[in-house]
Short mmCIF file of C-alpha atoms in Angstrom, two decimals:
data_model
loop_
_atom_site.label_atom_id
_atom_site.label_comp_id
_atom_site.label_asym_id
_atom_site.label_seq_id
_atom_site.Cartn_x
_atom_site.Cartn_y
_atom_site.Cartn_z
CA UNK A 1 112.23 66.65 134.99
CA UNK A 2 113.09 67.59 131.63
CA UNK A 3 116.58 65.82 130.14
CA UNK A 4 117.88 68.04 127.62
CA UNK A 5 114.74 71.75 127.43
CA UNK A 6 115.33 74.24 124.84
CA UNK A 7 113.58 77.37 125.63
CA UNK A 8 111.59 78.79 123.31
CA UNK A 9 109.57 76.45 121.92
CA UNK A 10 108.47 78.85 119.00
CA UNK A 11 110.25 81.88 117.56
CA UNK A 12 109.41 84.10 114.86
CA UNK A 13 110.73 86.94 114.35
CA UNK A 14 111.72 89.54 111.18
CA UNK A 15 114.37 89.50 109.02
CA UNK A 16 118.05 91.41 110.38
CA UNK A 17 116.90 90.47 114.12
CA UNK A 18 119.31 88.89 116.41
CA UNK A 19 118.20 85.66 118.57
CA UNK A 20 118.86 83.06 120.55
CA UNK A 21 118.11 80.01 121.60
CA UNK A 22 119.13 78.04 125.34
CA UNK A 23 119.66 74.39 126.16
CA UNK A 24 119.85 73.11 129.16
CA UNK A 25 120.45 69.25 130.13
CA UNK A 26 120.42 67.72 133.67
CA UNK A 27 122.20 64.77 133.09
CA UNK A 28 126.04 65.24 132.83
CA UNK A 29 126.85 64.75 130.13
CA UNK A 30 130.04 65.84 128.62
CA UNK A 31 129.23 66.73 125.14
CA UNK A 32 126.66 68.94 123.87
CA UNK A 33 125.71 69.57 119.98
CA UNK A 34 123.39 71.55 118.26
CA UNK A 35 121.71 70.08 115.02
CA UNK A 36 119.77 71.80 112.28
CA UNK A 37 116.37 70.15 111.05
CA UNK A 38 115.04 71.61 107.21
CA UNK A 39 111.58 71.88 106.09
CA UNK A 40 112.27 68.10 104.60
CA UNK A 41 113.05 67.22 107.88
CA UNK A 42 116.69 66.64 106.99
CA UNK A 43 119.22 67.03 109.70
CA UNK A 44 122.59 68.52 110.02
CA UNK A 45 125.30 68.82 112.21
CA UNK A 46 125.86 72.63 113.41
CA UNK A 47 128.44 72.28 116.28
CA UNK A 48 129.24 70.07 119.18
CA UNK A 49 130.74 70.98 122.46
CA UNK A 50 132.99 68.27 124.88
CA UNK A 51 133.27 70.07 128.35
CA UNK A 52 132.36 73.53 126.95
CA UNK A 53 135.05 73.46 124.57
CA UNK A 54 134.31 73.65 121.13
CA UNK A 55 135.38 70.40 119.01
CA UNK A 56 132.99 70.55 116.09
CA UNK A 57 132.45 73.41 113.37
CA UNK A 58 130.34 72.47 110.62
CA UNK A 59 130.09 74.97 107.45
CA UNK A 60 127.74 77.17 109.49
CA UNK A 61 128.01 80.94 108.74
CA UNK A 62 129.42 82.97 111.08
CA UNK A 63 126.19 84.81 112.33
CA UNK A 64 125.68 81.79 114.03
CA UNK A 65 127.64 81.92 117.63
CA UNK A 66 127.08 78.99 119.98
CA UNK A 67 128.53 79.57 123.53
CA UNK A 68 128.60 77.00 126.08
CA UNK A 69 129.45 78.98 129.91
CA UNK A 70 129.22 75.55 131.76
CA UNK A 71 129.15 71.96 130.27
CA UNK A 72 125.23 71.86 130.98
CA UNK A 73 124.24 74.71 128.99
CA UNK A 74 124.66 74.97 125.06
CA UNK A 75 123.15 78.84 123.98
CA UNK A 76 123.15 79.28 120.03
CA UNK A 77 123.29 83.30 119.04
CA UNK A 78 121.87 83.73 115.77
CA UNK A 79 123.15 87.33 114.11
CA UNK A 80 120.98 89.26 111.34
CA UNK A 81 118.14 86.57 110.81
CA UNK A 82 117.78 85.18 107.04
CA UNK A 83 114.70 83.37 105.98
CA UNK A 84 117.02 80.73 105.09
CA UNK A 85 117.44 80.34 108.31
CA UNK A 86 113.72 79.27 109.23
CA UNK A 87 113.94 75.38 110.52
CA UNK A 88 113.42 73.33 113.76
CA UNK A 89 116.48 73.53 115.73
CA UNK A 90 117.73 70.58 118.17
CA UNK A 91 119.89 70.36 121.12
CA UNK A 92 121.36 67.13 121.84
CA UNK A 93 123.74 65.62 124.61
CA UNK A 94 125.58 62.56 125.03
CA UNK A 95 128.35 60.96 127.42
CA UNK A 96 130.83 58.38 126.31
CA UNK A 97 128.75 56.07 124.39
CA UNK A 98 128.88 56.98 120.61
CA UNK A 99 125.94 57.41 119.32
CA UNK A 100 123.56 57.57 122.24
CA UNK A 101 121.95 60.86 122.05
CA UNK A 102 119.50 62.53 124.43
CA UNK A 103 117.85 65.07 122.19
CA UNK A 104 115.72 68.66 123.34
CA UNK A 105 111.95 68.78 122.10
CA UNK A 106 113.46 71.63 119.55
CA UNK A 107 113.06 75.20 118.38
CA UNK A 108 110.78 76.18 115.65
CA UNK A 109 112.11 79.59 114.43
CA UNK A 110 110.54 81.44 111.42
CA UNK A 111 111.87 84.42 109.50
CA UNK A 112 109.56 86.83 107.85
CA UNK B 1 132.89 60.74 104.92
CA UNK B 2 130.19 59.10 106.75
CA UNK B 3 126.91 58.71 104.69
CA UNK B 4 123.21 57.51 104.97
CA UNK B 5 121.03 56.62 102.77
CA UNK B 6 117.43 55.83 103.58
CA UNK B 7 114.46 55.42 101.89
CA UNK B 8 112.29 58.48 100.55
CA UNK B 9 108.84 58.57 102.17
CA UNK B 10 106.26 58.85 102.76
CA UNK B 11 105.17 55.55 103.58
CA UNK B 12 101.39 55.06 104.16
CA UNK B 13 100.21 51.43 105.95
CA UNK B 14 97.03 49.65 107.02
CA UNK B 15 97.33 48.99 110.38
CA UNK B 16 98.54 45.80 111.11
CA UNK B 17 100.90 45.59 107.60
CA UNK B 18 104.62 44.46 107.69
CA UNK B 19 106.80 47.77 107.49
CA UNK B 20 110.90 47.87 105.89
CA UNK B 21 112.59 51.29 105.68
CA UNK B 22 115.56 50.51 103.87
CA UNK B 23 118.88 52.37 104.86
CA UNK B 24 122.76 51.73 103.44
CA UNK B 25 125.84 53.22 104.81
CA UNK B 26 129.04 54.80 103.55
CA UNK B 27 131.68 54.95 106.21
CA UNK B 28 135.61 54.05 107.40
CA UNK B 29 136.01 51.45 109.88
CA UNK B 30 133.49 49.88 112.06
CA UNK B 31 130.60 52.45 112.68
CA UNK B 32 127.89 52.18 115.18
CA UNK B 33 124.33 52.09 113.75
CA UNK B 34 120.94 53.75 115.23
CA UNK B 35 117.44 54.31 114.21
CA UNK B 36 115.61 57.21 115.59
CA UNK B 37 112.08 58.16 115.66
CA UNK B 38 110.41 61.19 115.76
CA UNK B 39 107.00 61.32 117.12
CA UNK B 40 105.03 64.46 116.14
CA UNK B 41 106.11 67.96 117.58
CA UNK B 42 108.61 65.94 119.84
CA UNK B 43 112.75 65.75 119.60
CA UNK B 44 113.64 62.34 118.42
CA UNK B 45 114.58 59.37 120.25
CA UNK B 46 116.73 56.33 120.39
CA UNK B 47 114.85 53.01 118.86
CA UNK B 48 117.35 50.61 118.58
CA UNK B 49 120.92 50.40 117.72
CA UNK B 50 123.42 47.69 116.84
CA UNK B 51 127.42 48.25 117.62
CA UNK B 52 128.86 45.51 115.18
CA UNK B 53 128.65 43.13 112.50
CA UNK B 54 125.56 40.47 112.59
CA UNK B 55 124.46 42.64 116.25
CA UNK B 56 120.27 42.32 115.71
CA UNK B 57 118.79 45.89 117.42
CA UNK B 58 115.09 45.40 118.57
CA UNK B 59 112.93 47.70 120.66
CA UNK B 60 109.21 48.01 120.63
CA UNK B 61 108.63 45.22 117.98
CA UNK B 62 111.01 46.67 115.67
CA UNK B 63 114.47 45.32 114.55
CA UNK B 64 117.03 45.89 112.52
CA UNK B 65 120.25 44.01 111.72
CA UNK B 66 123.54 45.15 110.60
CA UNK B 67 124.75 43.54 107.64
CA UNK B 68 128.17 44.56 107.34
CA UNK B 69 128.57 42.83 103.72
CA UNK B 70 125.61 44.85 102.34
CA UNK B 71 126.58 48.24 104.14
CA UNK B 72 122.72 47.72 105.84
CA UNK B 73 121.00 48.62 108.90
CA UNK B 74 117.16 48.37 107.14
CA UNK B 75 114.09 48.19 109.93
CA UNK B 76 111.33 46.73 109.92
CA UNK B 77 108.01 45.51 111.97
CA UNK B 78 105.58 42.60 111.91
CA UNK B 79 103.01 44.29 112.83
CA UNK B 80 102.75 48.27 112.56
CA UNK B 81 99.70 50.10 114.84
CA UNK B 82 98.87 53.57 113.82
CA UNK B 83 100.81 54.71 117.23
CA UNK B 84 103.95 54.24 114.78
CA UNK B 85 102.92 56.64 112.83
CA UNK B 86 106.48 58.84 112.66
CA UNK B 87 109.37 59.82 110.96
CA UNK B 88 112.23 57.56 111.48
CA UNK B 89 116.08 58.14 111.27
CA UNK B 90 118.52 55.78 110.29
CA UNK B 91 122.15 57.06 111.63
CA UNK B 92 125.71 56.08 112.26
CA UNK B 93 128.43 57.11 114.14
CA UNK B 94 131.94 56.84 113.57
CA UNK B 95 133.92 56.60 117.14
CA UNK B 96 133.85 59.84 118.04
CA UNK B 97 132.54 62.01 115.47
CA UNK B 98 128.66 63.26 115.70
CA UNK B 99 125.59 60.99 114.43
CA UNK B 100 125.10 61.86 111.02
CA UNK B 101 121.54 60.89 110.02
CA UNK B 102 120.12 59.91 107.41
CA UNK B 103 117.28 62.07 105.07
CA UNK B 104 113.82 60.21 107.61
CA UNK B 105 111.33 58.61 106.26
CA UNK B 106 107.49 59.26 107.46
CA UNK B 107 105.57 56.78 108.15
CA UNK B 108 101.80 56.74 108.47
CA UNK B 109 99.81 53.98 109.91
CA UNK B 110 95.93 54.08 109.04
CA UNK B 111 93.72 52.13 110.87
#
């Protein structure tokens, strides 16, 4: 049984395409984030969800659309694809402990 | 804001070396401190975290102590096996805002 599963694994796809990616996590928790990972392995903050309301918007642009329909799931919609825009993607959950993150396996997407 | 600041990699190691990965911290108040690891192809997970001043984290035969007069949280190992090979995340968190992490640092552990 999988914690937190991000579905797909892998995504490539071509420039101007729309896409998204799903999270799941089976052990409720309250909050829900999704963090960016560059090709230096750097990562950043995207958004974070507390009961599927949204509490943190980092300086993402606005083709990005997360949307969280129950306080297990955390979906990120990704408008008109960039190939800035190619990194490993992470879901994450946590529950009243600060810090204490249960993170997904990730999301490799690739623009060409 | 909240800051990390870890040591650039990569780190290469015989196996059995001693390993530090430095990290310092910028933050307001009294933040909780974490390492990460990240094996290969896998999310990352929790190594070891300390909640306040002089707190010693240890997990696995790594620890790390948070030094709150040096702003510090480094790790380090006795004894590193090539299984350590990663990259490792040094992070704090502020109450209730997100982990911010700092840059990793990849370690490789030949035998």
């Amino acid at each position: 049984d999988t914690a937190v599963s991000q579905t797909p694994k892998y995504l490539v796809t071509q420039m101007g395409n729309d896409k998204s990616i799903k999270c799941e996590q089976n052990l409720g928790h309250d909050t829900m984030y999704w963090y960016k990972q560059d090709s230096k392995k750097f990562l950043k903050i995207m958004f974070s969800y507390n009961n599927k309301e949204l509490i943190i918007n980092e300086t993402v642009p606005n083709r990005f659309s997360p949307k969280s329909p129950d306080k297990a799931h955390l979906n990120l919609h990704i408008n008109s694809l960039e190939l800035g825009d190619s990194a490993v993607y992470f879901c994450a959950s946590s529950q009243a402990t600060p810090g204490l993150y249960t993170f997904g396996s990730g999301t490799r997407l690739t623009v060409v | 804001g909240n800051s990390v600041t870890q040591m650039e990699g990569p780190v290469t190691l015989s196996e059995e070396a001693f390993l530090t990965i430095n990290c310092t911290y910028t933050a307001t108040g009294y933040p909780s401190l974490f390492w990460y690891v990240q094996y290969p192809g896998e999310g990352l997970q929790l190594l070891l975290k300390a909640t306040k001043a002089d707190d010693k984290g240890s997990n696995k035969g790594f620890e790390a102590t948070y030094r709150k007069e040096t702003t510090s949280f480094h790790l380090e190992k006795g004894s590193v096996q090539v299984s350590d090979s990663a990259v490792y995340f040094c992070a704090l968190s502020g109450g209730n805002t997100p982990l911010v992490f700092g840059k990793g640092t990849r370690l490789s552990v030949i035998a």
